[in-house]
Amino acid sequence: MSSASVAVIGGGISGLTAAYQLHKEGTSFVLIEKSDRLGGLIFTEQVGDFTIDAGPDSLLIQKPAAIELCVELGLHNQLVSTLQPRTAYIVRNGKLHPIPQGSVFGIPTNLEALLASHYLSPQAKIRMAQDLVLPPKTDESDESVASFFRRRFGKETVDYLASPLLAGIHAGNVEQLSMHALFPRLVEAERRQGSVMRAFRNRPTGSTSTTSTHGLFRSLTGGLQTLTTALTQSLPNSVVKSGVEATSISGSGPFSVTLSSGENLSFDKVIFATPAYATSAIVQSLAPELSNLISSIPYTSIATVAIAYPRSSIDQLLNGTGFVVPEIEPDLSIAACTWISSKWPGRSPESHVLLRSFVGGSRAPQALSQSDQTLITTVQHDLRSLLDIRVPASLARVYRWPRANPQPHVGHLELVAQIDRHLSTYPGLQIIGAALRGVGIPDCIAAGRAAGHAAAQ
Ligand SMILES: Cc1cc2nc3c(=O)[nH]c(=O)nc-3n(C[C@H](O)[C@H](O)[C@H](O)COP(=O)(O)OP(=O)(O)OC[C@H]3O[C@@H](n4cnc5c(N)ncnc54)[C@H](O)[C@@H]3O)c2cc1C
């Protein structure tokens, strides 16, 4: 039997942060992680002089939890801003069109930006401007991201903005993802000002002196794994059980957690920082209804394909951070491509460019069944077509992320409220992680901190 009072199950950024907080507050705990490696989706590979973030690569600074944690861990000197120019592009008719300055989520907030949005047809721009006069939605019900954009800005913006940019971040289906759960700022903008464009024109984001000089995102010089490594190093080795899976839980405080090794450990409190489907399986026999609710959160899978080319062979200047590809564009398979060597300093030798493409998500659910070579060939085909890259790759790496992107569908916030109601009947249990209250790393960190603090009381 363990003498620790808290179990943290899952050693991604959510669980690591909860463990860090428990340690900071002097509470005894055990961190249980299925894999031999801590960090979950955060994984950086160093290949020669290339630093490749295989999963996430950016920390959004508008939500301060991630930056605050980096500073607290002594990583402030390693925080880096995105390089200029920070232009992102949208593909239309096989060509890259820049998202003009003065756009928020790709939505132009002034006439200049609207006119310069060449990824939209003239008719679509006229329709989009109607956002300024259309009445706001009167009821408070949730709706899909597609429904919101269709209402406010017209159908074409669903295909060329909402789907590749907003749903694309989540590798999800624009017709299913929840507007209320994912983009509350846009919902609020419509509700308060009657028009999204007017709301953002009056209160432009990204325009404080810090964000306009240094951009909205940060990373760490050695890649984002620097953060999970620092968190891991802050914990005593003895409290980490890696390479072993939690399989079930029973009891009512103390709880008995069964591991794949056959061990049973006893804890007063348990923090689940596992993906929703894993949490659902662990609590199945203890709390079947809770388990069913959690398992209803779907996931999509994605592969990231990192490819380096000699810089001298690239005609395009790669002036920006990368591009997104609308699903409606024919003959292209990648969903997006980040120009890593133009976005972050020091990620590739000067002699090369490093590009990272995304394949899969809701638009290509079978993508991960393809071989590495097929995925690389697919990506190279698209890069040849869009960037005219015709030379062989100097380096190619495929990273597979099965069931990695939780999908907050319409009604997600109500589902979370239901989960919370059920959970409140099991005092001592907490559920955190990307599936419930925010996918971004800052949200995961904030939830991990709060859960660790609550369990320490
Ligand atoms: C390709 C990609 C790019 C992304 N880019 C960004 C980005 O740039 N910025 C950003 O903010 N967010 C990004 N995200 C989202 C972000 O990475 C995740 O939301 C976040 O890392 C999730 O952390 P987590 O700890 O909640 O979950 P995870 O990282 O999934 O960790 C869960 C852990 O639980 C473990 N586990 C599972 N089952 C068990 C079990 N039974 N017992 C014990 N352990 C178990 C797993 O092995 C895993 O380590 C991206 C996501 C993906 C997939």
Short mmCIF file of C-alpha atoms and ligand atoms in Angstrom, two decimals:
data_model
loop_
_atom_site.label_atom_id
_atom_site.label_comp_id
_atom_site.label_asym_id
_atom_site.label_seq_id
_atom_site.Cartn_x
_atom_site.Cartn_y
_atom_site.Cartn_z
CA MET A 1 0.00 0.00 0.00
CA SER A 2 1.21 3.50 -0.85
CA SER A 3 1.42 6.15 1.85
CA ALA A 4 0.93 9.04 -0.61
CA SER A 5 -2.33 10.90 -0.24
CA VAL A 6 -2.89 11.88 -3.89
CA ALA A 7 -2.57 10.01 -7.18
CA VAL A 8 -2.04 11.99 -10.37
CA ILE A 9 -2.83 9.72 -13.32
CA GLY A 10 -1.33 10.86 -16.62
CA GLY A 11 2.02 12.61 -17.04
CA GLY A 12 1.34 15.06 -19.87
CA ILE A 13 1.53 18.80 -19.21
CA SER A 14 -1.75 18.68 -17.22
CA GLY A 15 -0.63 15.92 -14.85
CA LEU A 16 2.93 17.21 -14.56
CA THR A 17 1.64 20.64 -13.54
CA ALA A 18 -0.73 19.14 -10.96
CA ALA A 19 2.18 17.09 -9.58
CA TYR A 20 4.42 20.17 -9.52
CA GLN A 21 1.80 22.09 -7.56
CA LEU A 22 1.31 19.23 -5.07
CA HIS A 23 5.06 19.04 -4.55
CA LYS A 24 5.25 22.79 -4.08
CA GLU A 25 2.54 22.63 -1.42
CA GLY A 26 4.26 19.76 0.38
CA THR A 27 1.55 17.13 -0.24
CA SER A 28 2.61 13.53 -0.79
CA PHE A 29 1.58 12.11 -4.16
CA VAL A 30 2.42 9.58 -6.86
CA LEU A 31 2.41 10.42 -10.58
CA ILE A 32 1.39 7.42 -12.69
CA GLU A 33 2.25 7.57 -16.42
CA LYS A 34 1.60 4.82 -18.94
CA SER A 35 4.51 5.69 -21.20
CA ASP A 36 8.20 5.52 -20.29
CA ARG A 37 8.43 9.18 -21.29
CA LEU A 38 6.72 12.02 -19.41
CA GLY A 39 5.28 14.96 -21.35
CA GLY A 40 2.43 13.34 -23.31
CA LEU A 41 1.82 15.28 -26.51
CA ILE A 42 4.75 17.58 -25.81
CA PHE A 43 7.78 15.98 -27.44
CA THR A 44 10.83 17.60 -29.02
CA GLU A 45 13.31 15.65 -31.10
CA GLN A 46 16.82 16.92 -31.75
CA VAL A 47 18.06 15.59 -35.11
CA GLY A 48 21.55 16.93 -35.76
CA ASP A 49 21.16 20.72 -35.79
CA PHE A 50 17.38 20.51 -36.25
CA THR A 51 15.09 21.03 -33.26
CA ILE A 52 11.73 19.48 -34.09
CA ASP A 53 8.64 19.92 -31.96
CA ALA A 54 6.68 16.84 -32.92
CA GLY A 55 3.46 17.98 -31.24
CA PRO A 56 2.71 21.49 -29.98
CA ASP A 57 5.23 24.27 -30.62
CA SER A 58 3.55 27.47 -29.35
CA LEU A 59 2.44 29.01 -26.08
CA LEU A 60 -0.29 31.63 -26.41
CA ILE A 61 0.60 34.56 -24.15
CA GLN A 62 -2.91 36.00 -23.86
CA LYS A 63 -3.55 33.24 -21.32
CA PRO A 64 -0.63 33.81 -18.94
CA ALA A 65 -0.48 30.44 -17.10
CA ALA A 66 2.15 28.88 -19.36
CA ILE A 67 4.52 31.85 -19.39
CA GLU A 68 4.15 32.26 -15.62
CA LEU A 69 5.09 28.61 -15.11
CA CYS A 70 8.12 28.96 -17.41
CA VAL A 71 9.27 31.98 -15.41
CA GLU A 72 8.70 30.17 -12.11
CA LEU A 73 10.80 27.24 -13.37
CA GLY A 74 13.66 29.60 -14.28
CA LEU A 75 13.14 29.25 -18.03
CA HIS A 76 12.54 32.97 -18.72
CA ASN A 77 15.88 33.30 -20.55
CA GLN A 78 14.87 30.50 -22.88
CA LEU A 79 11.53 32.00 -23.94
CA VAL A 80 11.58 33.06 -27.59
CA SER A 81 9.19 35.12 -29.71
CA THR A 82 8.12 34.30 -33.23
CA LEU A 83 10.28 35.80 -35.96
CA GLN A 84 8.97 38.59 -38.20
CA PRO A 85 7.13 38.73 -40.52
CA ARG A 86 4.37 36.78 -38.78
CA THR A 87 2.18 36.52 -41.83
CA ALA A 88 0.10 33.37 -42.21
CA TYR A 89 -1.34 32.34 -45.58
CA ILE A 90 -4.50 30.67 -46.84
CA VAL A 91 -4.44 28.56 -49.99
CA ARG A 92 -6.99 29.33 -52.70
CA ASN A 93 -6.85 28.01 -56.25
CA GLY A 94 -3.49 26.45 -55.49
CA LYS A 95 -1.90 29.78 -54.47
CA LEU A 96 -0.92 31.25 -51.11
CA HIS A 97 -2.75 34.43 -50.06
CA PRO A 98 -1.60 36.36 -46.97
CA ILE A 99 -4.01 37.03 -44.12
CA PRO A 100 -3.77 40.82 -43.94
CA GLN A 101 -2.84 42.75 -40.82
CA GLY A 102 -5.90 43.93 -38.97
CA SER A 103 -7.49 40.48 -39.02
CA VAL A 104 -8.56 38.53 -35.95
CA PHE A 105 -9.05 34.78 -36.45
CA GLY A 106 -8.72 35.68 -40.15
CA ILE A 107 -11.72 38.01 -39.84
CA PRO A 108 -10.86 41.43 -41.28
CA THR A 109 -11.61 44.20 -38.79
CA ASN A 110 -11.32 47.15 -41.17
CA LEU A 111 -12.05 47.93 -44.81
CA GLU A 112 -8.40 47.78 -45.83
CA ALA A 113 -8.02 44.27 -44.42
CA LEU A 114 -11.30 43.17 -45.99
CA LEU A 115 -10.21 44.38 -49.43
CA ALA A 116 -6.80 42.71 -49.01
CA SER A 117 -8.33 39.32 -48.10
CA HIS A 118 -7.61 37.76 -51.49
CA TYR A 119 -8.60 34.30 -50.32
CA LEU A 120 -12.22 35.53 -50.51
CA SER A 121 -14.19 36.31 -53.67
CA PRO A 122 -15.59 39.85 -54.17
CA GLN A 123 -19.11 38.51 -53.46
CA ALA A 124 -17.89 36.91 -50.24
CA LYS A 125 -16.35 40.20 -49.11
CA ILE A 126 -19.62 42.03 -49.70
CA ARG A 127 -21.48 39.34 -47.77
CA MET A 128 -18.91 39.45 -45.00
CA ALA A 129 -19.35 43.19 -44.54
CA GLN A 130 -23.03 42.55 -43.78
CA ASP A 131 -21.83 41.47 -40.34
CA LEU A 132 -21.83 45.20 -39.58
CA VAL A 133 -25.60 45.46 -40.03
CA LEU A 134 -27.04 41.99 -39.43
CA PRO A 135 -28.96 41.63 -36.15
CA PRO A 136 -27.26 39.50 -33.49
CA LYS A 137 -28.44 36.02 -32.49
CA THR A 138 -31.10 36.44 -29.85
CA ASP A 139 -31.02 33.09 -28.06
CA GLU A 140 -28.15 31.84 -25.94
CA SER A 141 -27.96 28.34 -27.41
CA ASP A 142 -24.67 26.88 -28.60
CA GLU A 143 -24.05 26.40 -32.33
CA SER A 144 -21.34 25.01 -34.56
CA VAL A 145 -18.44 27.16 -35.75
CA ALA A 146 -19.81 26.74 -39.29
CA SER A 147 -23.27 27.92 -38.26
CA PHE A 148 -21.84 31.05 -36.61
CA PHE A 149 -19.74 31.97 -39.66
CA ARG A 150 -22.54 31.21 -42.12
CA ARG A 151 -24.91 33.48 -40.20
CA ARG A 152 -22.51 36.37 -39.67
CA PHE A 153 -20.25 36.26 -42.71
CA GLY A 154 -21.70 33.93 -45.37
CA LYS A 155 -20.99 30.42 -46.63
CA GLU A 156 -17.69 31.09 -48.37
CA THR A 157 -16.05 32.12 -45.09
CA VAL A 158 -16.95 28.72 -43.66
CA ASP A 159 -14.87 27.03 -46.37
CA TYR A 160 -11.99 29.51 -46.53
CA LEU A 161 -11.72 30.82 -42.95
CA ALA A 162 -13.63 28.91 -40.31
CA SER A 163 -12.80 25.43 -41.52
CA PRO A 164 -9.05 25.75 -42.22
CA LEU A 165 -8.23 28.25 -39.46
CA LEU A 166 -10.60 27.81 -36.53
CA ALA A 167 -11.57 24.14 -36.91
CA GLY A 168 -8.11 23.42 -38.31
CA ILE A 169 -6.41 24.24 -35.00
CA HIS A 170 -8.44 21.38 -33.51
CA ALA A 171 -8.11 19.05 -36.50
CA GLY A 172 -11.90 18.99 -36.34
CA ASN A 173 -15.10 19.31 -38.32
CA VAL A 174 -16.32 22.90 -38.60
CA GLU A 175 -19.95 21.68 -38.73
CA GLN A 176 -19.61 19.96 -35.34
CA LEU A 177 -17.21 21.99 -33.20
CA SER A 178 -18.80 24.13 -30.51
CA MET A 179 -18.65 27.88 -30.87
CA HIS A 180 -19.37 28.45 -27.17
CA ALA A 181 -16.64 26.09 -25.97
CA LEU A 182 -13.92 27.11 -28.41
CA PHE A 183 -14.44 30.72 -29.44
CA PRO A 184 -16.33 32.47 -26.64
CA ARG A 185 -14.67 35.79 -27.54
CA LEU A 186 -16.41 35.81 -30.92
CA VAL A 187 -19.74 34.84 -29.35
CA GLU A 188 -19.32 37.61 -26.80
CA ALA A 189 -18.35 40.10 -29.52
CA GLU A 190 -21.61 39.45 -31.37
CA ARG A 191 -23.66 39.52 -28.19
CA ARG A 192 -22.23 42.79 -26.88
CA GLN A 193 -21.71 44.82 -30.03
CA GLY A 194 -24.11 43.18 -32.48
CA SER A 195 -21.27 42.79 -34.98
CA VAL A 196 -18.04 40.83 -34.66
CA MET A 197 -16.12 43.12 -37.00
CA ARG A 198 -17.24 46.21 -35.14
CA ALA A 199 -16.38 44.67 -31.78
CA PHE A 200 -12.84 43.84 -32.86
CA ARG A 201 -12.39 47.14 -34.67
CA ASN A 202 -13.25 48.92 -31.42
CA ARG A 203 -11.11 46.61 -29.34
CA PRO A 204 -8.39 45.29 -31.63
CA THR A 205 -6.46 42.34 -30.23
CA GLY A 206 -2.78 41.83 -30.67
CA SER A 207 -2.21 45.55 -30.53
CA THR A 208 -0.64 46.07 -27.13
CA SER A 209 2.95 47.14 -27.42
CA THR A 210 4.19 43.74 -26.19
CA THR A 211 2.11 41.63 -28.56
CA SER A 212 2.69 43.85 -31.58
CA THR A 213 6.46 43.80 -31.05
CA HIS A 214 6.88 40.21 -29.97
CA GLY A 215 3.74 38.51 -31.30
CA LEU A 216 1.11 36.44 -29.56
CA PHE A 217 3.13 33.26 -29.14
CA ARG A 218 6.27 32.10 -27.37
CA SER A 219 8.30 28.94 -27.46
CA LEU A 220 11.45 27.77 -25.70
CA THR A 221 14.87 27.66 -27.34
CA GLY A 222 15.22 23.91 -27.03
CA GLY A 223 11.60 23.27 -28.02
CA LEU A 224 8.56 22.90 -25.78
CA GLN A 225 9.88 19.73 -24.19
CA THR A 226 12.18 22.04 -22.23
CA LEU A 227 9.11 22.85 -20.14
CA THR A 228 8.07 19.27 -19.41
CA THR A 229 11.70 18.33 -18.71
CA ALA A 230 11.98 21.18 -16.20
CA LEU A 231 8.74 20.08 -14.53
CA THR A 232 9.94 16.47 -14.39
CA GLN A 233 13.28 17.52 -12.91
CA SER A 234 11.50 19.52 -10.22
CA LEU A 235 9.86 16.32 -8.91
CA PRO A 236 11.62 13.73 -6.74
CA ASN A 237 12.24 10.53 -8.78
CA SER A 238 10.57 8.44 -6.12
CA VAL A 239 7.12 9.93 -6.78
CA VAL A 240 7.04 9.06 -10.49
CA LYS A 241 5.82 5.68 -11.68
CA SER A 242 6.27 5.61 -15.44
CA GLY A 243 5.78 2.76 -17.89
CA VAL A 244 2.74 1.57 -15.97
CA GLU A 245 -0.93 2.12 -16.71
CA ALA A 246 -3.77 2.81 -14.28
CA THR A 247 -6.49 0.33 -15.24
CA SER A 248 -9.28 0.81 -12.70
CA ILE A 249 -10.30 2.55 -9.52
CA SER A 250 -12.55 1.48 -6.65
CA GLY A 251 -13.51 2.70 -3.18
CA SER A 252 -14.71 6.08 -2.02
CA GLY A 253 -11.75 7.75 -0.33
CA PRO A 254 -9.49 6.05 0.25
CA PHE A 255 -9.56 5.02 -3.39
CA SER A 256 -7.78 1.94 -4.60
CA VAL A 257 -6.05 2.39 -7.97
CA THR A 258 -5.14 -0.78 -9.85
CA LEU A 259 -2.12 -0.68 -12.14
CA SER A 260 -1.26 -2.80 -15.17
CA SER A 261 1.61 -4.22 -13.10
CA GLY A 262 -0.99 -5.81 -10.82
CA GLU A 263 -0.25 -3.42 -7.94
CA ASN A 264 -3.09 -1.81 -5.96
CA LEU A 265 -2.30 1.59 -4.48
CA SER A 266 -4.43 3.48 -1.97
CA PHE A 267 -5.00 7.25 -2.14
CA ASP A 268 -7.26 9.77 -0.41
CA LYS A 269 -7.64 11.76 -3.62
CA VAL A 270 -7.13 11.13 -7.33
CA ILE A 271 -6.51 13.59 -10.17
CA PHE A 272 -7.19 12.20 -13.64
CA ALA A 273 -5.02 13.95 -16.22
CA THR A 274 -5.59 11.30 -18.87
CA PRO A 275 -7.33 11.61 -22.26
CA ALA A 276 -11.14 11.36 -21.89
CA TYR A 277 -11.34 7.81 -23.31
CA ALA A 278 -8.65 6.62 -20.87
CA THR A 279 -10.34 8.29 -17.88
CA SER A 280 -13.63 6.74 -18.96
CA ALA A 281 -12.09 3.24 -18.99
CA ILE A 282 -10.47 3.66 -15.56
CA VAL A 283 -13.66 4.87 -13.82
CA GLN A 284 -15.98 2.45 -15.68
CA SER A 285 -16.74 0.10 -12.78
CA LEU A 286 -16.69 2.77 -10.06
CA ALA A 287 -18.86 5.34 -11.87
CA PRO A 288 -20.52 3.92 -15.00
CA GLU A 289 -22.65 7.00 -15.75
CA LEU A 290 -19.70 9.34 -15.36
CA SER A 291 -17.68 7.00 -17.55
CA ASN A 292 -20.33 7.11 -20.31
CA LEU A 293 -20.49 10.89 -20.24
CA ILE A 294 -16.71 11.25 -20.50
CA SER A 295 -16.45 8.69 -23.28
CA SER A 296 -18.84 10.73 -25.42
CA ILE A 297 -16.07 13.28 -26.11
CA PRO A 298 -14.71 12.28 -29.52
CA TYR A 299 -11.09 12.56 -30.67
CA THR A 300 -9.35 12.93 -34.00
CA SER A 301 -5.89 11.71 -34.94
CA ILE A 302 -3.15 13.59 -36.72
CA ALA A 303 0.35 13.08 -38.09
CA THR A 304 2.98 15.79 -38.21
CA VAL A 305 5.55 15.43 -40.96
CA ALA A 306 8.75 17.44 -40.57
CA ILE A 307 10.82 17.91 -43.71
CA ALA A 308 14.02 19.89 -44.26
CA TYR A 309 15.29 21.15 -47.61
CA PRO A 310 18.49 22.97 -48.59
CA ARG A 311 17.63 26.68 -48.37
CA SER A 312 19.30 27.37 -51.73
CA SER A 313 16.77 25.16 -53.50
CA ILE A 314 13.68 27.04 -52.30
CA ASP A 315 12.49 29.76 -54.67
CA GLN A 316 9.79 30.99 -52.31
CA LEU A 317 11.15 33.19 -49.56
CA LEU A 318 8.93 31.61 -46.89
CA ASN A 319 8.22 35.05 -45.43
CA GLY A 320 5.87 34.17 -42.61
CA THR A 321 4.79 31.43 -40.28
CA GLY A 322 3.12 29.05 -42.75
CA PHE A 323 -0.21 28.33 -44.42
CA VAL A 324 -3.50 26.50 -44.03
CA VAL A 325 -5.22 24.53 -46.77
CA PRO A 326 -9.03 24.67 -46.99
CA GLU A 327 -10.47 21.16 -47.30
CA ILE A 328 -12.39 22.31 -50.37
CA GLU A 329 -9.14 22.92 -52.32
CA PRO A 330 -8.68 20.01 -54.75
CA ASP A 331 -5.65 17.69 -55.03
CA LEU A 332 -4.08 18.65 -51.71
CA SER A 333 -3.89 16.43 -48.63
CA ILE A 334 -2.11 18.49 -46.02
CA ALA A 335 -4.24 20.56 -43.67
CA ALA A 336 -1.55 23.08 -42.81
CA CYS A 337 2.18 23.67 -42.91
CA THR A 338 4.26 25.60 -40.40
CA TRP A 339 7.49 27.14 -41.69
CA ILE A 340 9.37 26.28 -38.52
CA SER A 341 12.66 27.87 -39.58
CA SER A 342 10.87 31.15 -40.45
CA LYS A 343 8.66 31.05 -37.36
CA TRP A 344 11.18 30.32 -34.59
CA PRO A 345 14.87 31.21 -34.25
CA GLY A 346 17.50 28.48 -34.09
CA ARG A 347 15.40 25.49 -35.18
CA SER A 348 17.47 24.57 -38.23
CA PRO A 349 20.96 25.28 -39.55
CA GLU A 350 21.14 28.43 -41.73
CA SER A 351 21.77 26.22 -44.75
CA HIS A 352 18.32 24.59 -44.51
CA VAL A 353 14.64 25.33 -44.08
CA LEU A 354 12.49 23.18 -41.82
CA LEU A 355 8.78 22.75 -42.62
CA ARG A 356 6.21 20.88 -40.58
CA SER A 357 2.98 19.70 -42.21
CA PHE A 358 -0.17 18.26 -40.69
CA VAL A 359 -2.05 15.34 -42.23
CA GLY A 360 -5.22 13.73 -40.87
CA GLY A 361 -7.83 15.11 -38.49
CA SER A 362 -11.52 14.94 -39.32
CA ARG A 363 -10.83 15.52 -43.02
CA ALA A 364 -8.68 12.38 -43.35
CA PRO A 365 -9.53 10.00 -40.48
CA GLN A 366 -7.59 7.11 -42.04
CA ALA A 367 -4.35 9.06 -42.52
CA LEU A 368 -2.51 7.31 -39.70
CA SER A 369 -3.01 3.92 -41.34
CA GLN A 370 -0.61 5.00 -44.09
CA SER A 371 3.08 4.15 -43.96
CA ASP A 372 5.64 6.81 -43.08
CA GLN A 373 6.88 6.80 -46.66
CA THR A 374 3.36 7.35 -48.05
CA LEU A 375 2.80 10.26 -45.68
CA ILE A 376 6.14 11.82 -46.62
CA THR A 377 5.43 11.39 -50.34
CA THR A 378 1.98 12.95 -49.90
CA VAL A 379 3.40 15.97 -48.11
CA GLN A 380 6.19 16.39 -50.65
CA HIS A 381 3.63 16.31 -53.47
CA ASP A 382 1.70 19.16 -51.85
CA LEU A 383 4.82 21.19 -51.06
CA ARG A 384 5.99 20.80 -54.66
CA SER A 385 2.64 22.00 -55.91
CA LEU A 386 2.32 24.96 -53.51
CA LEU A 387 5.92 26.07 -52.96
CA ASP A 388 7.53 24.66 -56.10
CA ILE A 389 10.00 22.59 -54.07
CA ARG A 390 11.49 20.04 -56.45
CA VAL A 391 14.60 18.82 -54.65
CA PRO A 392 14.80 15.73 -52.44
CA ALA A 393 14.37 16.26 -48.71
CA SER A 394 17.50 16.42 -46.57
CA LEU A 395 15.53 15.08 -43.61
CA ALA A 396 12.03 13.70 -43.15
CA ARG A 397 10.38 12.59 -39.91
CA VAL A 398 6.82 11.41 -39.24
CA TYR A 399 5.20 11.74 -35.81
CA ARG A 400 1.89 10.00 -35.20
CA TRP A 401 -0.66 11.29 -32.72
CA PRO A 402 -3.57 8.83 -32.53
CA ARG A 403 -6.68 10.14 -30.73
CA ALA A 404 -4.80 13.26 -29.72
CA ASN A 405 -7.25 16.08 -30.46
CA PRO A 406 -10.35 16.18 -28.24
CA GLN A 407 -13.38 17.51 -30.13
CA PRO A 408 -15.62 19.83 -28.12
CA HIS A 409 -18.78 19.43 -30.18
CA VAL A 410 -21.89 21.60 -29.98
CA GLY A 411 -23.26 21.29 -26.43
CA HIS A 412 -19.81 20.59 -24.96
CA LEU A 413 -20.19 23.07 -22.10
CA GLU A 414 -23.46 21.40 -21.05
CA LEU A 415 -21.71 18.02 -21.20
CA VAL A 416 -18.91 19.35 -18.96
CA ALA A 417 -21.52 20.70 -16.52
CA GLN A 418 -23.12 17.23 -16.42
CA ILE A 419 -19.72 15.62 -15.84
CA ASP A 420 -19.07 18.08 -13.01
CA ARG A 421 -22.43 17.26 -11.41
CA HIS A 422 -21.64 13.53 -11.46
CA LEU A 423 -18.10 14.12 -10.29
CA SER A 424 -19.33 16.10 -7.27
CA THR A 425 -20.87 12.87 -5.96
CA TYR A 426 -17.35 11.39 -5.77
CA PRO A 427 -15.53 13.74 -3.38
CA GLY A 428 -11.78 13.42 -3.79
CA LEU A 429 -11.84 12.79 -7.56
CA GLN A 430 -10.88 15.50 -10.06
CA ILE A 431 -10.65 15.36 -13.84
CA ILE A 432 -8.40 17.73 -15.77
CA GLY A 433 -6.72 17.52 -19.18
CA ALA A 434 -7.36 18.93 -22.60
CA ALA A 435 -10.75 17.31 -23.22
CA LEU A 436 -12.86 19.23 -20.73
CA ARG A 437 -11.97 22.87 -20.23
CA GLY A 438 -9.56 23.97 -22.92
CA VAL A 439 -7.18 22.29 -25.30
CA GLY A 440 -4.40 24.87 -25.24
CA ILE A 441 -1.34 24.30 -23.07
CA PRO A 442 -2.06 27.43 -20.94
CA ASP A 443 -5.54 26.04 -20.14
CA CYS A 444 -4.06 22.63 -19.26
CA ILE A 445 -1.51 24.30 -16.98
CA ALA A 446 -4.10 26.50 -15.27
CA ALA A 447 -6.33 23.46 -14.64
CA GLY A 448 -3.35 21.40 -13.42
CA ARG A 449 -2.34 24.10 -10.96
CA ALA A 450 -5.89 24.50 -9.66
CA ALA A 451 -6.38 20.73 -9.26
CA GLY A 452 -3.04 20.31 -7.48
CA HIS A 453 -3.87 23.16 -5.14
CA ALA A 454 -7.37 21.82 -4.41
CA ALA A 455 -6.03 18.33 -3.70
CA ALA A 456 -3.42 19.77 -1.34
CA GLN A 457 -6.12 21.25 0.94
C1 LIG B 1 -0.13 18.01 -33.23
C2 LIG B 1 -0.60 18.89 -32.09
C3 LIG B 1 -0.19 20.21 -32.04
C4 LIG B 1 -0.61 21.03 -30.99
N1 LIG B 1 -0.16 22.32 -30.94
C5 LIG B 1 -0.43 23.08 -29.86
C6 LIG B 1 0.22 24.33 -29.68
O1 LIG B 1 1.06 24.76 -30.50
N2 LIG B 1 -0.10 25.06 -28.57
C7 LIG B 1 -0.99 24.60 -27.62
O2 LIG B 1 -1.24 25.32 -26.64
N3 LIG B 1 -1.58 23.40 -27.75
C8 LIG B 1 -1.31 22.61 -28.83
N4 LIG B 1 -1.86 21.36 -28.93
C9 LIG B 1 -2.72 20.88 -27.83
C10 LIG B 1 -1.87 20.46 -26.60
O3 LIG B 1 -0.68 19.86 -27.03
C11 LIG B 1 -2.61 19.46 -25.73
O4 LIG B 1 -3.93 19.88 -25.48
C12 LIG B 1 -1.92 19.23 -24.39
O5 LIG B 1 -0.54 18.95 -24.58
C13 LIG B 1 -2.62 18.10 -23.66
O6 LIG B 1 -1.94 17.81 -22.47
P1 LIG B 1 -2.55 16.76 -21.44
O7 LIG B 1 -1.57 16.59 -20.35
O8 LIG B 1 -3.93 17.17 -21.06
O9 LIG B 1 -2.72 15.42 -22.28
P2 LIG B 1 -1.62 14.45 -22.89
O10 LIG B 1 -0.43 15.20 -23.32
O11 LIG B 1 -2.35 13.61 -23.87
O12 LIG B 1 -1.18 13.56 -21.65
C14 LIG B 1 -1.97 12.51 -21.15
C15 LIG B 1 -1.03 11.46 -20.58
O13 LIG B 1 -1.80 10.42 -19.99
C16 LIG B 1 -1.12 9.20 -20.22
N5 LIG B 1 -2.06 8.09 -20.04
C17 LIG B 1 -3.06 7.69 -20.86
N6 LIG B 1 -3.73 6.65 -20.33
C18 LIG B 1 -3.13 6.39 -19.13
C19 LIG B 1 -3.39 5.44 -18.09
N7 LIG B 1 -4.39 4.57 -18.18
N8 LIG B 1 -2.58 5.45 -17.00
C20 LIG B 1 -1.56 6.34 -16.88
N9 LIG B 1 -1.29 7.27 -17.85
C21 LIG B 1 -2.07 7.29 -18.94
C22 LIG B 1 -0.61 9.35 -21.64
O14 LIG B 1 0.44 8.43 -21.92
C23 LIG B 1 -0.16 10.80 -21.65
O15 LIG B 1 1.20 10.95 -21.30
C24 LIG B 1 -1.48 20.52 -29.98
C25 LIG B 1 -1.92 19.19 -30.05
C26 LIG B 1 -1.49 18.38 -31.09
C27 LIG B 1 -1.95 16.95 -31.14
#
